[in-house]
């Protein structure tokens, strides 16, 4: 592992810092690399990464352009978070950024996410990408990515998650997510939101004179995403509409659909092995686990086994009973991640007879 990555991991341990002032200050001191980018910002609770990846693939294939993609978290290494046309940033590029701006990062007391967000802007500007797809991290209104001036915003499904930070109601969480909406910048979202979420998004768009574009079933006709599950069809519809809006060419609909179908995004109902069937999924909140359960129940297996690990501060009480009913055996474990949920806490979610 490079010294620059070691350094980034060392500041990751300092935790989350909400607010935009440090990011703006760091961005300015690094030459404001975001200013020259055509940015599509994506926020939501679930589906942000998948939708971002499908938008990126659609633009890359249909336009034959250079497309930047910034997502979080990573599965194996930090490099995955910053990609151009699917290729992760090299260690040497990370080393270069840290060499140039480490002093700036330390003077601003910037967090890991603030630093890596600016690194993404810097990398995309350096390589002159045609579009940059930026996935919002936590929330929206106070997330580092929100310092940018996007040409389009996209909001995926919204549900309860990080309630200790974002709020304890769907309305409060929706207000945080809708904080990415910018004046006079179109916003695309799904039509399946509950009423209280729709009202927040509509209100925010009206206040900022931002055109609201709704993705419905008609945007999913002929779509067969390679990413499996009902939720991914919804995400694919969002991606299709985002790409169509950007290129403004109705004749490209089928080409956009075919491009989206080529998207590969690990850890989303991913079939690792077919015989016996092994599925890997990164669901980490109630809505995500509910989607995972729907997918699992589409398979007729004699026996089902679940290996489960969660990060701390995740509340899955409502889904634990359902998981217990579906799986014949559940194996609970901890990971090497410092934020892993202790076994005893994880066990407390499940019925005592398991």
Tab-separated table of C-alpha atoms in Angstrom:
chain	number	residue	atom	x	y	z
A	1	UNK	CA	0.000	0.000	0.000
A	2	UNK	CA	1.322	3.473	-0.861
A	3	UNK	CA	2.277	6.026	1.768
A	4	UNK	CA	-0.370	8.389	0.377
A	5	UNK	CA	-3.101	5.803	0.894
A	6	UNK	CA	-1.769	5.127	4.386
A	7	UNK	CA	-2.053	8.834	5.049
A	8	UNK	CA	-5.646	8.984	3.785
A	9	UNK	CA	-6.591	6.000	5.934
A	10	UNK	CA	-5.019	7.692	8.942
A	11	UNK	CA	-7.257	10.744	8.589
A	12	UNK	CA	-10.274	8.505	7.916
A	13	UNK	CA	-10.034	7.454	11.567
A	14	UNK	CA	-10.886	11.041	12.569
A	15	UNK	CA	-14.460	10.382	11.482
A	16	UNK	CA	-17.196	12.342	9.724
A	17	UNK	CA	-17.231	16.144	9.652
A	18	UNK	CA	-20.477	17.581	8.318
A	19	UNK	CA	-20.528	21.053	6.771
A	20	UNK	CA	-19.223	22.637	3.591
A	21	UNK	CA	-16.827	25.322	4.814
A	22	UNK	CA	-13.744	23.097	5.148
A	23	UNK	CA	-14.392	21.501	1.764
A	24	UNK	CA	-14.876	24.887	0.096
A	25	UNK	CA	-11.707	26.195	1.708
A	26	UNK	CA	-9.679	23.121	0.710
A	27	UNK	CA	-11.126	23.237	-2.798
A	28	UNK	CA	-10.144	26.898	-3.188
A	29	UNK	CA	-6.619	26.225	-1.933
A	30	UNK	CA	-6.290	23.406	-4.499
A	31	UNK	CA	-7.268	25.652	-7.403
A	32	UNK	CA	-11.043	24.936	-7.442
A	33	UNK	CA	-10.780	21.979	-9.854
A	34	UNK	CA	-14.550	21.459	-9.842
A	35	UNK	CA	-15.214	24.724	-11.687
A	36	UNK	CA	-14.415	23.383	-15.152
A	37	UNK	CA	-16.326	20.115	-14.828
A	38	UNK	CA	-19.747	19.113	-16.143
A	39	UNK	CA	-21.019	17.406	-13.005
A	40	UNK	CA	-24.027	15.166	-12.409
A	41	UNK	CA	-24.609	14.869	-8.653
A	42	UNK	CA	-26.487	11.835	-7.327
A	43	UNK	CA	-28.010	11.565	-3.834
A	44	UNK	CA	-30.462	9.282	-2.043
A	45	UNK	CA	-30.482	6.526	0.571
A	46	UNK	CA	-30.138	3.393	-1.551
A	47	UNK	CA	-29.152	2.951	-5.183
A	48	UNK	CA	-26.809	5.963	-5.451
A	49	UNK	CA	-23.768	3.937	-6.468
A	50	UNK	CA	-25.638	1.707	-8.912
A	51	UNK	CA	-27.419	4.648	-10.525
A	52	UNK	CA	-24.173	6.636	-10.771
A	53	UNK	CA	-22.396	3.683	-12.373
A	54	UNK	CA	-25.196	3.196	-14.908
A	55	UNK	CA	-25.250	6.898	-15.823
A	56	UNK	CA	-21.486	6.802	-16.315
A	57	UNK	CA	-21.667	3.701	-18.491
A	58	UNK	CA	-24.524	5.118	-20.533
A	59	UNK	CA	-22.651	8.339	-21.297
A	60	UNK	CA	-19.406	6.504	-22.008
A	61	UNK	CA	-20.950	4.059	-24.466
A	62	UNK	CA	-23.417	6.298	-26.278
A	63	UNK	CA	-21.238	9.395	-26.581
A	64	UNK	CA	-17.857	7.625	-26.743
A	65	UNK	CA	-16.613	10.167	-24.183
A	66	UNK	CA	-14.325	10.227	-21.171
A	67	UNK	CA	-16.504	9.885	-18.065
A	68	UNK	CA	-15.394	10.328	-14.465
A	69	UNK	CA	-17.136	8.423	-11.669
A	70	UNK	CA	-16.811	9.141	-7.942
A	71	UNK	CA	-18.530	6.735	-5.526
A	72	UNK	CA	-18.316	5.576	-1.928
A	73	UNK	CA	-17.556	3.495	-0.021
A	74	UNK	CA	-15.065	1.122	-1.623
A	75	UNK	CA	-15.201	-2.672	-1.337
A	76	UNK	CA	-11.494	-3.549	-1.495
A	77	UNK	CA	-9.321	-0.468	-1.971
A	78	UNK	CA	-9.617	3.310	-2.037
A	79	UNK	CA	-8.786	3.493	-5.755
A	80	UNK	CA	-12.250	2.122	-6.594
A	81	UNK	CA	-13.839	5.387	-5.501
A	82	UNK	CA	-12.387	7.428	-8.368
A	83	UNK	CA	-12.602	6.042	-11.908
A	84	UNK	CA	-12.464	7.189	-15.512
A	85	UNK	CA	-14.324	4.947	-17.964
A	86	UNK	CA	-14.348	2.229	-15.327
A	87	UNK	CA	-10.594	2.292	-14.628
A	88	UNK	CA	-9.679	3.160	-11.006
A	89	UNK	CA	-7.211	5.921	-10.192
A	90	UNK	CA	-3.605	4.686	-9.938
A	91	UNK	CA	-1.589	4.827	-6.724
A	92	UNK	CA	0.860	7.177	-8.457
A	93	UNK	CA	-1.939	9.706	-9.048
A	94	UNK	CA	-2.995	9.515	-5.391
A	95	UNK	CA	0.648	10.027	-4.413
A	96	UNK	CA	0.833	13.077	-6.658
A	97	UNK	CA	-2.286	14.669	-5.174
A	98	UNK	CA	-1.128	14.106	-1.578
A	99	UNK	CA	2.357	15.394	-2.433
A	100	UNK	CA	0.835	18.577	-3.845
A	101	UNK	CA	-1.834	19.225	-1.249
A	102	UNK	CA	-1.039	17.411	2.005
A	103	UNK	CA	-0.148	20.694	3.703
A	104	UNK	CA	-3.454	22.170	2.550
A	105	UNK	CA	-5.362	19.182	3.936
A	106	UNK	CA	-3.664	19.527	7.300
A	107	UNK	CA	-4.025	23.317	7.510
A	108	UNK	CA	-7.762	22.989	6.851
A	109	UNK	CA	-8.116	19.944	9.190
A	110	UNK	CA	-9.966	18.300	6.311
A	111	UNK	CA	-11.562	14.901	6.793
A	112	UNK	CA	-10.937	11.803	4.689
A	113	UNK	CA	-14.103	12.310	2.651
A	114	UNK	CA	-13.484	16.019	2.158
A	115	UNK	CA	-9.972	15.261	0.924
A	116	UNK	CA	-10.921	12.448	-1.416
A	117	UNK	CA	-13.781	14.512	-2.871
A	118	UNK	CA	-11.339	17.258	-3.848
A	119	UNK	CA	-8.954	14.576	-5.150
A	120	UNK	CA	-11.731	13.341	-7.446
A	121	UNK	CA	-12.356	16.862	-8.782
A	122	UNK	CA	-8.593	17.338	-9.287
A	123	UNK	CA	-8.158	13.987	-11.065
A	124	UNK	CA	-11.141	14.533	-13.353
A	125	UNK	CA	-9.958	18.024	-14.272
A	126	UNK	CA	-6.395	16.805	-14.851
A	127	UNK	CA	-7.625	14.172	-17.301
A	128	UNK	CA	-10.207	16.471	-18.888
A	129	UNK	CA	-13.237	14.236	-18.492
A	130	UNK	CA	-16.297	15.180	-20.523
A	131	UNK	CA	-18.653	14.499	-17.613
A	132	UNK	CA	-18.114	13.746	-13.923
A	133	UNK	CA	-20.688	11.656	-12.051
A	134	UNK	CA	-20.382	12.478	-8.339
A	135	UNK	CA	-22.163	10.295	-5.786
A	136	UNK	CA	-23.106	12.139	-2.617
A	137	UNK	CA	-21.787	10.542	0.564
A	138	UNK	CA	-23.857	11.181	3.703
A	139	UNK	CA	-27.083	13.145	3.294
A	140	UNK	CA	-26.786	15.901	0.728
A	141	UNK	CA	-27.190	19.410	2.081
A	142	UNK	CA	-23.968	19.274	4.124
A	143	UNK	CA	-22.075	16.642	2.131
A	144	UNK	CA	-18.706	17.591	0.628
A	145	UNK	CA	-19.808	16.856	-2.950
A	146	UNK	CA	-22.489	19.547	-2.635
A	147	UNK	CA	-19.942	22.361	-3.022
A	148	UNK	CA	-20.064	21.693	-6.769
A	149	UNK	CA	-22.297	23.386	-9.335
A	150	UNK	CA	-23.828	20.452	-11.216
A	151	UNK	CA	-25.570	20.593	-14.551
A	152	UNK	CA	-28.030	17.923	-13.339
A	153	UNK	CA	-29.022	16.434	-9.977
A	154	UNK	CA	-30.471	12.956	-9.446
A	155	UNK	CA	-32.243	11.700	-6.312
A	156	UNK	CA	-32.724	7.953	-5.867
A	157	UNK	CA	-35.006	6.240	-3.327
A	158	UNK	CA	-35.085	7.755	0.158
A	159	UNK	CA	-35.622	5.787	3.357
A	160	UNK	CA	-34.508	5.699	6.993
A	161	UNK	CA	-30.733	5.530	7.481
A	162	UNK	CA	-28.169	7.479	9.516
A	163	UNK	CA	-31.131	8.851	11.495
A	164	UNK	CA	-28.821	9.907	14.335
A	165	UNK	CA	-27.251	12.386	11.905
A	166	UNK	CA	-29.859	13.148	9.247
A	167	UNK	CA	-33.033	13.105	11.327
A	168	UNK	CA	-35.560	10.662	12.728
A	169	UNK	CA	-38.335	11.114	10.140
A	170	UNK	CA	-38.545	10.620	6.387
A	171	UNK	CA	-39.368	14.315	5.994
A	172	UNK	CA	-36.182	15.395	7.789
A	173	UNK	CA	-34.046	12.950	5.828
A	174	UNK	CA	-35.663	14.029	2.542
A	175	UNK	CA	-34.827	17.676	3.315
A	176	UNK	CA	-31.168	16.714	3.761
A	177	UNK	CA	-31.115	14.734	0.505
A	178	UNK	CA	-32.955	17.459	-1.419
A	179	UNK	CA	-30.247	19.864	-0.281
A	180	UNK	CA	-28.307	18.967	-3.449
A	181	UNK	CA	-30.911	20.690	-5.632
A	182	UNK	CA	-29.447	23.861	-7.138
A	183	UNK	CA	-31.142	26.984	-8.563
A	184	UNK	CA	-32.245	26.525	-12.184
A	185	UNK	CA	-30.592	23.080	-12.416
A	186	UNK	CA	-32.910	20.193	-13.460
A	187	UNK	CA	-33.516	17.454	-10.883
A	188	UNK	CA	-34.509	13.891	-11.771
A	189	UNK	CA	-36.145	11.558	-9.262
A	190	UNK	CA	-38.458	8.533	-9.110
A	191	UNK	CA	-42.251	8.591	-8.912
A	192	UNK	CA	-42.386	5.905	-6.192
A	193	UNK	CA	-41.482	8.200	-3.288
A	194	UNK	CA	-43.987	8.331	-0.394
A	195	UNK	CA	-46.063	11.537	-0.318
A	196	UNK	CA	-44.054	13.248	2.429
A	197	UNK	CA	-40.843	12.816	0.417
A	198	UNK	CA	-42.452	13.987	-2.827
A	199	UNK	CA	-43.681	17.144	-1.085
A	200	UNK	CA	-40.177	17.989	0.128
A	201	UNK	CA	-38.585	17.512	-3.309
A	202	UNK	CA	-41.338	19.453	-5.110
A	203	UNK	CA	-41.075	22.293	-2.594
A	204	UNK	CA	-37.286	22.473	-2.926
A	205	UNK	CA	-37.490	22.503	-6.734
A	206	UNK	CA	-40.152	25.218	-6.683
A	207	UNK	CA	-38.106	27.388	-4.332
A	208	UNK	CA	-35.017	27.077	-6.511
A	209	UNK	CA	-36.824	27.208	-9.862
A	210	UNK	CA	-35.324	23.822	-10.706
A	211	UNK	CA	-37.169	21.748	-13.287
A	212	UNK	CA	-38.381	18.493	-11.727
A	213	UNK	CA	-38.229	15.488	-14.067
A	214	UNK	CA	-39.926	12.286	-12.916
A	215	UNK	CA	-38.760	8.796	-13.836
A	216	UNK	CA	-41.714	6.434	-14.182
A	217	UNK	CA	-42.449	3.042	-15.671
A	218	UNK	CA	-42.241	4.417	-19.223
A	219	UNK	CA	-38.539	5.124	-18.669
A	220	UNK	CA	-37.973	1.438	-17.954
A	221	UNK	CA	-39.516	-0.038	-21.098
A	222	UNK	CA	-37.043	-2.371	-22.825
A	223	UNK	CA	-34.627	-2.027	-19.906
A	224	UNK	CA	-33.030	-5.247	-18.666
A	225	UNK	CA	-30.200	-4.135	-16.363
A	226	UNK	CA	-27.429	-6.592	-15.626
A	227	UNK	CA	-27.756	-5.562	-11.979
A	228	UNK	CA	-30.388	-7.851	-10.512
A	229	UNK	CA	-33.495	-7.106	-8.444
A	230	UNK	CA	-36.577	-4.860	-8.709
A	231	UNK	CA	-34.802	-1.875	-7.188
A	232	UNK	CA	-32.138	-1.988	-9.892
A	233	UNK	CA	-34.774	-1.633	-12.601
A	234	UNK	CA	-35.883	1.558	-10.867
A	235	UNK	CA	-32.266	2.746	-10.714
A	236	UNK	CA	-31.773	1.873	-14.379
A	237	UNK	CA	-34.824	3.968	-15.273
A	238	UNK	CA	-33.303	6.932	-13.455
A	239	UNK	CA	-30.012	6.422	-15.259
A	240	UNK	CA	-31.728	6.133	-18.642
A	241	UNK	CA	-33.639	9.364	-18.074
A	242	UNK	CA	-30.511	11.167	-16.831
A	243	UNK	CA	-28.508	10.182	-19.916
A	244	UNK	CA	-31.423	11.014	-22.242
A	245	UNK	CA	-31.786	14.437	-20.616
A	246	UNK	CA	-28.086	15.174	-21.005
A	247	UNK	CA	-27.728	14.142	-24.652
A	248	UNK	CA	-31.213	15.368	-25.679
A	249	UNK	CA	-31.559	12.896	-28.521
A	250	UNK	CA	-34.712	10.754	-28.503
A	251	UNK	CA	-33.321	8.476	-31.215
A	252	UNK	CA	-30.718	7.150	-28.772
A	253	UNK	CA	-33.175	5.489	-26.355
A	254	UNK	CA	-32.378	1.906	-27.346
A	255	UNK	CA	-28.631	2.607	-27.413
A	256	UNK	CA	-28.823	4.079	-23.901
A	257	UNK	CA	-30.695	1.000	-22.658
A	258	UNK	CA	-28.124	-1.359	-24.170
A	259	UNK	CA	-25.280	0.668	-22.650
A	260	UNK	CA	-26.853	0.600	-19.184
A	261	UNK	CA	-27.221	-3.170	-19.459
A	262	UNK	CA	-23.429	-3.457	-19.744
A	263	UNK	CA	-22.888	-1.914	-16.297
A	264	UNK	CA	-21.042	-4.080	-13.788
A	265	UNK	CA	-21.295	-3.024	-10.140
A	266	UNK	CA	-20.144	-5.471	-7.475
A	267	UNK	CA	-22.009	-6.275	-4.290
A	268	UNK	CA	-25.531	-5.582	-5.497
A	269	UNK	CA	-27.405	-8.904	-5.454
A	270	UNK	CA	-24.244	-10.261	-7.012
A	271	UNK	CA	-24.319	-13.952	-7.876
A	272	UNK	CA	-20.846	-15.192	-6.960
A	273	UNK	CA	-21.557	-18.825	-7.770
A	274	UNK	CA	-24.524	-20.655	-9.244
A	275	UNK	CA	-24.056	-24.204	-7.962
A	276	UNK	CA	-24.464	-24.012	-5.069
A	277	UNK	CA	-26.009	-20.546	-5.305
A	278	UNK	CA	-23.937	-17.903	-3.484
A	279	UNK	CA	-25.123	-14.279	-3.419
A	280	UNK	CA	-23.184	-11.276	-2.118
A	281	UNK	CA	-25.028	-8.064	-1.240
A	282	UNK	CA	-23.972	-4.896	0.575
A	283	UNK	CA	-27.437	-4.013	1.934
A	284	UNK	CA	-26.901	-2.059	5.146
A	285	UNK	CA	-30.236	-0.551	6.162
A	286	UNK	CA	-33.889	-1.599	6.392
A	287	UNK	CA	-34.832	-0.635	2.844
A	288	UNK	CA	-31.738	-2.297	1.400
A	289	UNK	CA	-32.328	-5.500	3.337
A	290	UNK	CA	-35.986	-5.496	2.291
A	291	UNK	CA	-34.864	-5.337	-1.346
A	292	UNK	CA	-32.379	-8.151	-0.701
A	293	UNK	CA	-35.131	-10.277	0.872
A	294	UNK	CA	-37.359	-9.777	-2.180
A	295	UNK	CA	-34.509	-10.925	-4.404
A	296	UNK	CA	-33.680	-13.979	-2.277
A	297	UNK	CA	-37.307	-15.085	-2.238
A	298	UNK	CA	-37.293	-15.244	-6.032
A	299	UNK	CA	-35.098	-18.352	-5.745
A	300	UNK	CA	-36.518	-21.758	-4.861
A	301	UNK	CA	-33.786	-23.247	-2.677
A	302	UNK	CA	-34.161	-26.176	-0.298
A	303	UNK	CA	-31.914	-24.572	2.309
A	304	UNK	CA	-30.887	-20.957	2.772
A	305	UNK	CA	-27.920	-19.806	4.843
A	306	UNK	CA	-27.055	-16.210	5.713
A	307	UNK	CA	-23.678	-14.850	6.812
A	308	UNK	CA	-24.271	-11.361	8.201
A	309	UNK	CA	-22.068	-8.542	9.423
A	310	UNK	CA	-23.044	-4.907	9.947
A	311	UNK	CA	-21.434	-1.629	10.868
A	312	UNK	CA	-22.329	-0.069	14.186
A	313	UNK	CA	-25.312	2.306	14.378
A	314	UNK	CA	-27.331	0.236	11.923
A	315	UNK	CA	-30.865	-0.594	13.072
A	316	UNK	CA	-32.416	-3.590	11.318
A	317	UNK	CA	-34.912	-4.671	13.991
A	318	UNK	CA	-37.855	-4.700	11.591
A	319	UNK	CA	-35.959	-6.900	9.105
A	320	UNK	CA	-34.307	-9.294	11.565
A	321	UNK	CA	-37.497	-11.277	12.117
A	322	UNK	CA	-38.048	-11.558	8.353
A	323	UNK	CA	-34.478	-12.759	7.870
A	324	UNK	CA	-35.030	-15.336	10.608
A	325	UNK	CA	-38.143	-16.626	8.861
A	326	UNK	CA	-36.447	-16.917	5.472
A	327	UNK	CA	-33.074	-18.422	6.353
A	328	UNK	CA	-32.574	-21.886	7.809
A	329	UNK	CA	-29.366	-20.837	9.500
A	330	UNK	CA	-27.892	-17.397	10.233
A	331	UNK	CA	-24.207	-16.924	11.001
A	332	UNK	CA	-23.370	-13.584	12.635
A	333	UNK	CA	-19.840	-12.244	12.480
A	334	UNK	CA	-17.644	-9.184	12.839
A	335	UNK	CA	-15.321	-7.738	10.213
A	336	UNK	CA	-11.902	-6.159	10.572
A	337	UNK	CA	-13.503	-2.753	10.015
A	338	UNK	CA	-13.127	-0.572	13.088
A	339	UNK	CA	-16.817	0.343	12.920
A	340	UNK	CA	-18.070	-3.239	12.877
A	341	UNK	CA	-21.079	-4.004	15.063
A	342	UNK	CA	-20.169	-6.248	18.036
A	343	UNK	CA	-21.621	-9.752	17.861
A	344	UNK	CA	-23.678	-9.320	21.043
A	345	UNK	CA	-25.342	-6.204	19.676
A	346	UNK	CA	-26.027	-7.829	16.313
A	347	UNK	CA	-27.404	-10.923	18.041
A	348	UNK	CA	-29.818	-8.795	20.082
A	349	UNK	CA	-31.759	-7.933	16.914
A	350	UNK	CA	-32.743	-11.549	16.306
A	351	UNK	CA	-35.301	-13.739	18.082
A	352	UNK	CA	-33.695	-15.597	21.019
A	353	UNK	CA	-34.592	-19.014	19.605
A	354	UNK	CA	-32.235	-18.566	16.642
